[in-house]
Short mmCIF file of C-alpha atoms in Angstrom, two decimals:
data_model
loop_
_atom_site.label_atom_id
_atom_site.label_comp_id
_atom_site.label_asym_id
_atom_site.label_seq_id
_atom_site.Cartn_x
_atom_site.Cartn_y
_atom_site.Cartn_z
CA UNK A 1 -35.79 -81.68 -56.54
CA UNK A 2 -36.52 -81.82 -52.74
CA UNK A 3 -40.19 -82.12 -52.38
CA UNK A 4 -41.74 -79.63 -49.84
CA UNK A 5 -44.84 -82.15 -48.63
CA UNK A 6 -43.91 -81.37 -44.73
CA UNK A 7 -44.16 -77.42 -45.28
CA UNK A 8 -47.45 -77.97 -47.18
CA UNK A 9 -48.97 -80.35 -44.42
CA UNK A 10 -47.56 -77.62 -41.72
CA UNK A 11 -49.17 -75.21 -43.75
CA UNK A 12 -52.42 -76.74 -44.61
CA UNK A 13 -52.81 -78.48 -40.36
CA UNK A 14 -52.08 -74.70 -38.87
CA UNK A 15 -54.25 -73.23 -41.14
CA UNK A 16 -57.21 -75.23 -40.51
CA UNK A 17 -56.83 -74.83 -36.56
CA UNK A 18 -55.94 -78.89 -36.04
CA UNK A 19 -53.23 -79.78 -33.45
CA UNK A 20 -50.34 -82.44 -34.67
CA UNK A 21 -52.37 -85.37 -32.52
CA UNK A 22 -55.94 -84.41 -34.26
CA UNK A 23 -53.86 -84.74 -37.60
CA UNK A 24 -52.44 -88.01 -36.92
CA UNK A 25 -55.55 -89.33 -35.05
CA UNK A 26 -57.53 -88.45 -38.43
CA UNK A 27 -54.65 -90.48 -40.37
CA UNK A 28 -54.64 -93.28 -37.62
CA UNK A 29 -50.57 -92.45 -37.50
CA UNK A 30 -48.42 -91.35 -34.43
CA UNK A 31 -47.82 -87.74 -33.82
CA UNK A 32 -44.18 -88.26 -33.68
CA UNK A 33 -44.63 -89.12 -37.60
CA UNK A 34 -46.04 -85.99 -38.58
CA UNK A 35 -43.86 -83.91 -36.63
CA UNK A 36 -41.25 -85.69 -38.18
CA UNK A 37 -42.74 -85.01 -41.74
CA UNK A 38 -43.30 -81.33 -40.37
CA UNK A 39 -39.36 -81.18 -40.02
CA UNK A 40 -38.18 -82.47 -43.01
CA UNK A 41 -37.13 -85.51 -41.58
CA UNK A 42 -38.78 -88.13 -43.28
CA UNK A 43 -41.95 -88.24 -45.95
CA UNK A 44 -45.30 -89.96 -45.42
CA UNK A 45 -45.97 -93.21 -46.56
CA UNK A 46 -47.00 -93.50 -50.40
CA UNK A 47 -50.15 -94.72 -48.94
CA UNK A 48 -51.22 -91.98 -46.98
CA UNK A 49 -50.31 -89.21 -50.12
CA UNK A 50 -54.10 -89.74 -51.09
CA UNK A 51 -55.58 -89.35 -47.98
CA UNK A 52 -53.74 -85.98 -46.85
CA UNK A 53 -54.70 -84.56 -49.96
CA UNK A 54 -57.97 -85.02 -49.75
CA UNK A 55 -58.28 -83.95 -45.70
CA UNK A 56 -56.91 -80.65 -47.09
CA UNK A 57 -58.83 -80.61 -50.00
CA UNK A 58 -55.87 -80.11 -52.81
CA UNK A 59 -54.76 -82.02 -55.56
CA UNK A 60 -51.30 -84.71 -54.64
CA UNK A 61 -49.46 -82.53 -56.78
CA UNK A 62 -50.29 -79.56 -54.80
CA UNK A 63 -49.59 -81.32 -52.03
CA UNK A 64 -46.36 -82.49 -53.01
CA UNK A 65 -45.24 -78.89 -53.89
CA UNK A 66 -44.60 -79.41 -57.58
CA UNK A 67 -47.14 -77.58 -59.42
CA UNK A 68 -46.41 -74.24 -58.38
CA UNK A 69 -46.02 -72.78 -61.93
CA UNK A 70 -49.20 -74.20 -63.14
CA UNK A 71 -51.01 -72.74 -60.01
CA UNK A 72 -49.58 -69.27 -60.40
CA UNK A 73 -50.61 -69.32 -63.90
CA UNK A 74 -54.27 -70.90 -63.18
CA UNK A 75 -54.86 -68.57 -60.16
CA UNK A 76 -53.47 -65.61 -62.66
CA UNK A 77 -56.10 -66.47 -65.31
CA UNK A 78 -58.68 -66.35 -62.68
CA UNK A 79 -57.83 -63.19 -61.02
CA UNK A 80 -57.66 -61.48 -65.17
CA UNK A 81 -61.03 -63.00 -65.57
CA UNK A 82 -62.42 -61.62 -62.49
CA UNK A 83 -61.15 -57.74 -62.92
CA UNK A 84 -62.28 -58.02 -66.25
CA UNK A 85 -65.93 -58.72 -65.02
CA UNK A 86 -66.23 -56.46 -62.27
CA UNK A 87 -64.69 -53.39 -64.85
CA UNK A 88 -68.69 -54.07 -66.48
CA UNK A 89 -70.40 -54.58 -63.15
CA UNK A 90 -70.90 -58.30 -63.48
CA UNK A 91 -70.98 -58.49 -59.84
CA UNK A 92 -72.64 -62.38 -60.14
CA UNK A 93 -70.06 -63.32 -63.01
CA UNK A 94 -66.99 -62.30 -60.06
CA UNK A 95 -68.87 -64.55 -57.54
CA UNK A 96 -68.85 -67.36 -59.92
CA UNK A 97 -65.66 -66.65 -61.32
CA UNK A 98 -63.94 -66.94 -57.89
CA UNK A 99 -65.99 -69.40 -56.34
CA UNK A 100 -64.70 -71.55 -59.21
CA UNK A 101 -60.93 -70.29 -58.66
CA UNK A 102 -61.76 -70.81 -54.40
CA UNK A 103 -62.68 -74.77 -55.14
CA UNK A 104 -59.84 -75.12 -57.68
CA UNK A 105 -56.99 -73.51 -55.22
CA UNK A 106 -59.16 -73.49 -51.71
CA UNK A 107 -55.61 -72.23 -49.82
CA UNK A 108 -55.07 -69.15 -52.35
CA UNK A 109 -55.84 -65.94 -50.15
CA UNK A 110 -55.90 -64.33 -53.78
CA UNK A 111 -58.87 -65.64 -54.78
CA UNK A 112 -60.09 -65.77 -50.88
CA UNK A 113 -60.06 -62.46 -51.15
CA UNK A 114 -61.57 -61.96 -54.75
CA UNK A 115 -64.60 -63.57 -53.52
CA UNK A 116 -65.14 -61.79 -50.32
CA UNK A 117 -64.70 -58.38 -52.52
CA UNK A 118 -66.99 -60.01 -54.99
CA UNK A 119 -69.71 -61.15 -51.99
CA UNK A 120 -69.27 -58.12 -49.97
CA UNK A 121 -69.86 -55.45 -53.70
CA UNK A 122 -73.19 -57.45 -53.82
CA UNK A 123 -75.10 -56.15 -50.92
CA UNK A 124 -74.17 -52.72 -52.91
CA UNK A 125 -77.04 -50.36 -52.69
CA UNK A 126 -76.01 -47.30 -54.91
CA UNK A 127 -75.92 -50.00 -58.16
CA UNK A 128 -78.32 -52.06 -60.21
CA UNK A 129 -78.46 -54.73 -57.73
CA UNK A 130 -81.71 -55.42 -57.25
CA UNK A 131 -81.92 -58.27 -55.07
CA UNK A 132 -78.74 -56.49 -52.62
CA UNK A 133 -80.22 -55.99 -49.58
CA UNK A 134 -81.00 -59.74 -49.81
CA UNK A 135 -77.54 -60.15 -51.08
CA UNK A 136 -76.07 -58.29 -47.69
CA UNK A 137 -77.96 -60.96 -45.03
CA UNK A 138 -77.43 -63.99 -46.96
CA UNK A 139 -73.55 -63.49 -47.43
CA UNK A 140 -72.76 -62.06 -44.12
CA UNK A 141 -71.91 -64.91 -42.41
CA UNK A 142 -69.09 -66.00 -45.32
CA UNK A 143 -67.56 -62.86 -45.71
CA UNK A 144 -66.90 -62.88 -41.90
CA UNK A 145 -65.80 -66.04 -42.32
CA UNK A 146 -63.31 -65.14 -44.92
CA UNK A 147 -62.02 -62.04 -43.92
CA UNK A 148 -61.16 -63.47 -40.37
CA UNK A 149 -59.58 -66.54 -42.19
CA UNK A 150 -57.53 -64.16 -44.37
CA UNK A 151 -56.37 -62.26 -41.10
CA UNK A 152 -55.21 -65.11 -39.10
CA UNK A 153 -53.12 -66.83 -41.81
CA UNK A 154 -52.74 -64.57 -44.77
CA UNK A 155 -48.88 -64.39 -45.41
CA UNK A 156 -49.41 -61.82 -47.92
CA UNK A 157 -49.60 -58.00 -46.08
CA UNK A 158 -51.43 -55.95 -48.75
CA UNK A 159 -54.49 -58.89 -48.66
CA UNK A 160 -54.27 -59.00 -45.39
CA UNK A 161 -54.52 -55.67 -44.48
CA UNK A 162 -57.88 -55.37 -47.55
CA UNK A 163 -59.45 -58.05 -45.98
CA UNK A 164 -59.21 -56.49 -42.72
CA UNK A 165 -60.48 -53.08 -43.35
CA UNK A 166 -63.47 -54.98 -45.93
CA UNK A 167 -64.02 -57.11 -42.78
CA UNK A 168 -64.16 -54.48 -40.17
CA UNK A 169 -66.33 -52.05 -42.80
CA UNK A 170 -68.90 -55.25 -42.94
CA UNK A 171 -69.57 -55.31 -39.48
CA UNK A 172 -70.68 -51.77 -39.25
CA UNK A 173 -72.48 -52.00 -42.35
CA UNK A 174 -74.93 -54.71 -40.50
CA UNK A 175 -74.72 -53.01 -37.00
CA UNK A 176 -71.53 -54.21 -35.35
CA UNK A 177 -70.14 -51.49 -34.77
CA UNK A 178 -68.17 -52.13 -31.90
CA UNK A 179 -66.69 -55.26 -33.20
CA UNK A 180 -65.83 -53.49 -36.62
CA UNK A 181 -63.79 -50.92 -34.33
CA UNK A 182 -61.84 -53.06 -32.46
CA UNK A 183 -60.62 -54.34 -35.73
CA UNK A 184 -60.35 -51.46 -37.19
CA UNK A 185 -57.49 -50.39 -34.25
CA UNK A 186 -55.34 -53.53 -35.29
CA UNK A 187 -54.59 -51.65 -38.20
CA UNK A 188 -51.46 -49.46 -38.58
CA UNK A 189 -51.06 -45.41 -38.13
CA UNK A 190 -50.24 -43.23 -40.98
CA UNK A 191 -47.49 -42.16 -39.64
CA UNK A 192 -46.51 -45.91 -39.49
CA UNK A 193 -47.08 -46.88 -42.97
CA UNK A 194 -44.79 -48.96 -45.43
CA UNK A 195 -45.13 -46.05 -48.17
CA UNK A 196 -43.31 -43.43 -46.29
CA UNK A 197 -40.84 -45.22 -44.07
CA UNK A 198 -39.52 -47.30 -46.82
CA UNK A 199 -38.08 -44.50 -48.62
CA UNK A 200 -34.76 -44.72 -46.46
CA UNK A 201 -34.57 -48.29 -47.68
CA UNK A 202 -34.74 -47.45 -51.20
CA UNK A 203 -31.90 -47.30 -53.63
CA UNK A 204 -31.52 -43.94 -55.62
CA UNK A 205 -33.11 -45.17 -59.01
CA UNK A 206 -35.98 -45.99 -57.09
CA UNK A 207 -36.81 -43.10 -54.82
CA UNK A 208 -38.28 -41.00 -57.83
CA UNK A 209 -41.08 -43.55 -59.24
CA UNK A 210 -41.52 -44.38 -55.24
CA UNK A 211 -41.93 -40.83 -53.93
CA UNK A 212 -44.75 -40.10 -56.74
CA UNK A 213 -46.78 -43.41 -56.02
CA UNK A 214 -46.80 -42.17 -52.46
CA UNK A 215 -47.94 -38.91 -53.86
CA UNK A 216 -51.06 -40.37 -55.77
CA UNK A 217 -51.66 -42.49 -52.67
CA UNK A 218 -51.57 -39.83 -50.36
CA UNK A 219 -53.62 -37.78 -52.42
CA UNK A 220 -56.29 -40.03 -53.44
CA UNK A 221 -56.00 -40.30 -48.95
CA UNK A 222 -56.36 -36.50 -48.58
CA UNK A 223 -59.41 -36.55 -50.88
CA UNK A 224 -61.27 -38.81 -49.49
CA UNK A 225 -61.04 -37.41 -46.10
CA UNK A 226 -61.94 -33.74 -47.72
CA UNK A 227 -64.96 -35.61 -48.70
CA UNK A 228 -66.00 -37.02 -45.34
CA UNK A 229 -65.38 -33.43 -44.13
CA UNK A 230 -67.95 -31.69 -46.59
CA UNK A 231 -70.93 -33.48 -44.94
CA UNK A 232 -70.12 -32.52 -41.60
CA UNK A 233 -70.56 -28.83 -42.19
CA UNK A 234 -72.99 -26.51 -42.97
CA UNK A 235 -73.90 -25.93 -46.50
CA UNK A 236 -72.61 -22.65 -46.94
CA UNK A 237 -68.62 -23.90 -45.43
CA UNK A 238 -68.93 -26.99 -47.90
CA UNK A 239 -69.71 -25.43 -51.06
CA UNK A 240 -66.21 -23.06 -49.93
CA UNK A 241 -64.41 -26.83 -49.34
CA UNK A 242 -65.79 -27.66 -52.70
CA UNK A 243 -64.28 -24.31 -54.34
CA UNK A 244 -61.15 -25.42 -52.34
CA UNK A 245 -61.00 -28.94 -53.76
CA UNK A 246 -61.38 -27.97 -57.52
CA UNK A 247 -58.52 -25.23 -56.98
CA UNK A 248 -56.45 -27.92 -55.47
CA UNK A 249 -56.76 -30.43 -58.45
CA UNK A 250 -55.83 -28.19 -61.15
CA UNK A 251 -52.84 -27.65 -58.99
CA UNK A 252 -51.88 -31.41 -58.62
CA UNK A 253 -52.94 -32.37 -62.24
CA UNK A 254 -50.74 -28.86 -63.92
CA UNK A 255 -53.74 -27.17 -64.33
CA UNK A 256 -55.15 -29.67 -66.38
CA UNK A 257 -58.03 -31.60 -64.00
CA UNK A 258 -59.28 -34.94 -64.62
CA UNK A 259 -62.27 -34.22 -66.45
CA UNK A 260 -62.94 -37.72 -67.94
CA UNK A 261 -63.12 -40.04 -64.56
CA UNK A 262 -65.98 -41.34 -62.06
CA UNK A 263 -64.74 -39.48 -59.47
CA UNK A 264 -64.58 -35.97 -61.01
CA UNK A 265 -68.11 -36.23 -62.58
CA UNK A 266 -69.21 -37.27 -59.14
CA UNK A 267 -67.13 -34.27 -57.80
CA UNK A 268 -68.92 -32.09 -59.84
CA UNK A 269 -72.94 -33.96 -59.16
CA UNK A 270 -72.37 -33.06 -55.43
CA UNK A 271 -71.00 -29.59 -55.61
CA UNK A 272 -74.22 -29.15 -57.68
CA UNK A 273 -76.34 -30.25 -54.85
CA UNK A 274 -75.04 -27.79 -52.25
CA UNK A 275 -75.35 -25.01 -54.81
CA UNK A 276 -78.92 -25.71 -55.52
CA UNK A 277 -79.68 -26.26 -51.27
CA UNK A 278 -78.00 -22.27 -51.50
CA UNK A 279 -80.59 -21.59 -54.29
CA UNK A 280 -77.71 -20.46 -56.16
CA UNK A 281 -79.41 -22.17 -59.84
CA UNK A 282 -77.29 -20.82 -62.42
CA UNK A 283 -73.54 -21.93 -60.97
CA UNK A 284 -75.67 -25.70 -59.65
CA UNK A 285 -76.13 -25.84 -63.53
CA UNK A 286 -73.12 -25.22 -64.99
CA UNK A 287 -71.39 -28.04 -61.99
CA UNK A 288 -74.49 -29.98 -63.67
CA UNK A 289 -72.96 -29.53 -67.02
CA UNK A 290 -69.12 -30.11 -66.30
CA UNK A 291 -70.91 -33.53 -64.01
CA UNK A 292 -72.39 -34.75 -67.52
CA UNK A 293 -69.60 -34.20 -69.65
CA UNK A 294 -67.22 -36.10 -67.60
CA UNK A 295 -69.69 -39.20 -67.50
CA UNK A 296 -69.79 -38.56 -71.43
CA UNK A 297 -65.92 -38.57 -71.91
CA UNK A 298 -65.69 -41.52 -68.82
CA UNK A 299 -67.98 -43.93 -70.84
CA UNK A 300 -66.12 -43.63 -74.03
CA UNK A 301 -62.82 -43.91 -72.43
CA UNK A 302 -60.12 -45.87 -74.34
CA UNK A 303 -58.72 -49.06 -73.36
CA UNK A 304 -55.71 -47.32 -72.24
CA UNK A 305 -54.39 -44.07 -71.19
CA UNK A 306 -51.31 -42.12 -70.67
CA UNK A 307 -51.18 -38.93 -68.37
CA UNK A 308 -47.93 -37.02 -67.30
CA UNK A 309 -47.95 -34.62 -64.71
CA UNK A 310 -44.90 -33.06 -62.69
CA UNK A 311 -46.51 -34.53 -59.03
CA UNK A 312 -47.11 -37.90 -60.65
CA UNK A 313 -45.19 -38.36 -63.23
CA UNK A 314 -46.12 -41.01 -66.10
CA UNK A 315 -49.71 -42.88 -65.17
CA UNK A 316 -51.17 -45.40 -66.99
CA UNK A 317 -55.19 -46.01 -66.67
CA UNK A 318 -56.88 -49.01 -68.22
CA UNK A 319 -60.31 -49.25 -69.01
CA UNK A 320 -60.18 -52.67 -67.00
CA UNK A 321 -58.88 -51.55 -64.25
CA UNK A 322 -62.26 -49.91 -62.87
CA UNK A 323 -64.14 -51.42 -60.52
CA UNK A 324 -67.83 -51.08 -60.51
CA UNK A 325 -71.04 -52.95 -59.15
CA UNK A 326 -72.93 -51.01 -61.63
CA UNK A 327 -72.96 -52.16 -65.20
CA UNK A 328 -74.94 -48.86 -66.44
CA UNK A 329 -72.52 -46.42 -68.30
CA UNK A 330 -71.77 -43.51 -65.95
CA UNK A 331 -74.26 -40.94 -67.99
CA UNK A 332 -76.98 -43.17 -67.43
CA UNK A 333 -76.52 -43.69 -63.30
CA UNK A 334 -75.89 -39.67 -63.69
CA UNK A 335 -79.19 -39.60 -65.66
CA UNK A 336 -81.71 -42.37 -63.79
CA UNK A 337 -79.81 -42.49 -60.36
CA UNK A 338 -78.81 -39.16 -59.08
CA UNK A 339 -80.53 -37.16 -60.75
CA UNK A 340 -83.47 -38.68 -59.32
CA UNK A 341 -82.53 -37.04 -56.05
CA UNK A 342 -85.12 -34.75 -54.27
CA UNK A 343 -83.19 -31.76 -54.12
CA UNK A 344 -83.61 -31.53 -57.83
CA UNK A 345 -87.25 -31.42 -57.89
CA UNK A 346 -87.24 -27.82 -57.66
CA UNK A 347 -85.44 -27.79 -61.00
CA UNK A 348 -86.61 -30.69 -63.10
CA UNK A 349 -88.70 -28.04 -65.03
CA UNK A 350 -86.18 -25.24 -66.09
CA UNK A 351 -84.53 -25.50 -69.59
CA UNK A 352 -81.15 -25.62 -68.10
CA UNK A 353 -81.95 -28.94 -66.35
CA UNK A 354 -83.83 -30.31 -69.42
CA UNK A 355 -81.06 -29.43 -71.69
CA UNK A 356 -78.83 -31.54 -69.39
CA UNK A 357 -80.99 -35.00 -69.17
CA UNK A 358 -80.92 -34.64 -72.77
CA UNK A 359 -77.02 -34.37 -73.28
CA UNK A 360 -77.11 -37.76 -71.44
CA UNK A 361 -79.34 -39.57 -73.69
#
C-alpha cells in the first residue's frame, strides 16, 4: 500500500496558512525535503513521523493515511450522536459532543461544521436557552473563526456553502451587516444552482427521484420567501397571502396538508395573529385550533414516517431528523411561548381561547 504522508503534510501545511520554509524551519529540515515529500518523491525520516504529527495535531496513523476506515466510522458515530441530541434540543450535549469529535479529528470539516451549527443554535432566542444572549457574545469570535476556516479550505461544497451562509447570517445577527453581505454575494444564483442544471447530466433512471427532490427543495425555497413576504404588507394583503399559502399546500400535498409538522402548526399560530389584528375572533380561533392540533399530532410523531404524494413522490421523515434548540414538546412552546404574545391579550378571557390552552395541557 503506497502511503499518502506527502498529501496529508500538503494538506495539513496549506491548511494552516504555513509556507514550505516555515514548515521545514519548524522541523529544522531543508525546504527542498518537504517539497520533495509534498511530491511523492521521497518520505520523511522515521524520526521526524512524531514530530509532524504532533505540529498538526493528528495521530501518526492519520498522518500516515492508513486509518481512513476507522475515521469515517468514528467521525460517523459522532455526527449520529450529535443529530440525535439536537432532535431533543440538547443544544449543550451537541457542543460537547462535537467539541469531543473536533479534538479527536481537528481536520474533519464535518464535525467543524457540527460545532459551529451547535455554537451558533446557542445564542437562539426563540428556545429555552436561558443564558443565549450570553451564549451569542461569548461564541462569536469561534464561529467566525470556523466558518471562515471552513470557506477557505473546505473540499466538501454542500459544507462549504452551510458554513458560508451560517457565517454570513452571524455577522448580521451581531451588527455586521456589511461584512455578512459581501459574503453573502460569493454565493451562487438560483438560476445557477447544482439542483437544476444537473438534470442534463443525469441518466434516465435518475431524472425521476432527482426532479422531485428539486421539487421539495424548491418548494420548501418558495415558502420561505412567501413568508418573508407576509410581514412586509399590510395586515389585510397578508391574511389573503395566508389564504393563498394554505390553498397552495393542499395542492402540492394531493389535498392532503401536512397537519402533523412544526412548520404547519406554526403556519397556522401566525395566520391566527393577523386574524385577531383584523378583529376577525371566530376564524383567529379556529387557525388557533388547527395550530394546537398539529403540535398535538407533531409531539407524538413516530420514529418514522412514510408519505406519497404525486409532486414528491415517496418521503421518508424520522423523528431524529428534526432539529431543534428547544427541548419543550411543540404544544408546550405553542402553550408558554407564543401564546404569551400581546396580541392575544384581548382574548385570553373568551372560552374559545381557554378551551384551547387546555387542549395543550
Amino acid at each position: 500500500m503506497k502511503l499518502k504522508i506527502g498529501e496529508t503534510i500538503k494538506k495539513f501545511r496549506k491548511e494552516r496558512e504555513i509556507t514550505q520554509e516555515e514548515f521545514a524551519e519548524v522541523l529544522g529540515v531543508s525546504c527542498q525535503s518537504v517539497s520533495r515529500w509534498e511530491n511523492g518523491l521521497c518520505y520523511p525520516d522515521v524520526e521526524l513521523i512524531p514530530s509532524i504529527a504532533g505540529f498538526f495535531g493528528v495521530s501518526v496513523d492519520k498522518l500516515m493515511g492508513v486509518d481512513d476506515v476507522a475515521e469515517k466510522q468514528a467521525v460517523e458515530h459522532y455526527l449520529s450522536e450529535f443529530q440525535n441530541a439536537i432532535s431533543h434540543g440538547a443544544v449543550e450535549e451537541c457542543i460537547r459532543i462535537a467539541r469531543e469529535g473536533v479534538a479527536e479529528f481537528p481536520n474533519n470539516y464535518a464535525l467543524l461544521n457540527k460545532l459551529m451549527y451547535a455554537l451558533f443554535v446557542a445564542g437562539s432566542n426563540d428556545a429555552d436557552i436561558p443564558n443565549w444572549k450570553e451564549n451569542m457574545e461569548n461564541y462569536d469570535a469561534e464561529i467566525v473563526a470556523l466558518g471562515e476556516r471552513i470557506m477557505r479550505y473546505c473540499p466538501d461544497v454542500e459544507i462549504r456553502s452551510e458554513a458560508t451562509v451560517r457565517l454570513a447570517f452571524q455577522h448580521c445577527e451581531m451588527g455586521r451587516k456589511e461584512i455578512g453581505r459581501s459574503i453573502y454575494k460569493t454565493l451562487p444564483t438560483m438560476e445557477s444552482c447544482r439542483e437544476s442544471a444537473i438534470w442534463w447530466a443525469l441518466a434516465e433512471e435518475e431524472k425521476l427521484p432527482h426532479t422531485r427532490t428539486y421539487i421539495s427543495t424548491a418548494y420548501a425555497h418558495l415558502w420561505e420567501a412567501i413568508c418573508r413576504l407576509i410581514v412586509l404588507l399590510p395586515d389585510e394583503e397578508a391574511v389573503l397571502v395566508f389564504e393563498k399559502m394554505d390553498a397552495l399546500e393542499r395542492l402540492m400535498y394531493d389535498n392532503a396538508p401536512r397537519t402533523g409538522t412544526w412548520s404547519n402548526a406554526n403556519f397556522h399560530f401566525e395566520w391566527a395573529k393577523y386574524l385577531l389584528k383584523l378583529g376577525r375572533q371566530e376564524e383567529a380561533f379556529e387557525q388557533l385550533r388547527c395550530a394546537a392540533e398539529a403540535a398535538i399530532v407533531f409531539d407524538s410523531r413516530p420514529e418514522e414516517e412514510k408519505t406519497v404524494t404525486l409532486l414528491f413522490g415517496e418521503v421518508t421523515n424520522r423523528r431524529s431528523d428534526f432539529d431543534t434548540a428547544d427541548s419543550r414538546p411543540l404544544k408546550e412552546i405553542l402553550r408558554d411561548m407564543w401564546l404569551e404574545e400581546k396580541v392575544f391579550d384581548a382574548v385570553r378571557e373568551a372560552k374559545e381561547f381557554r378551551g384551547i390552552l387546555k387542549r395543550l395541557g
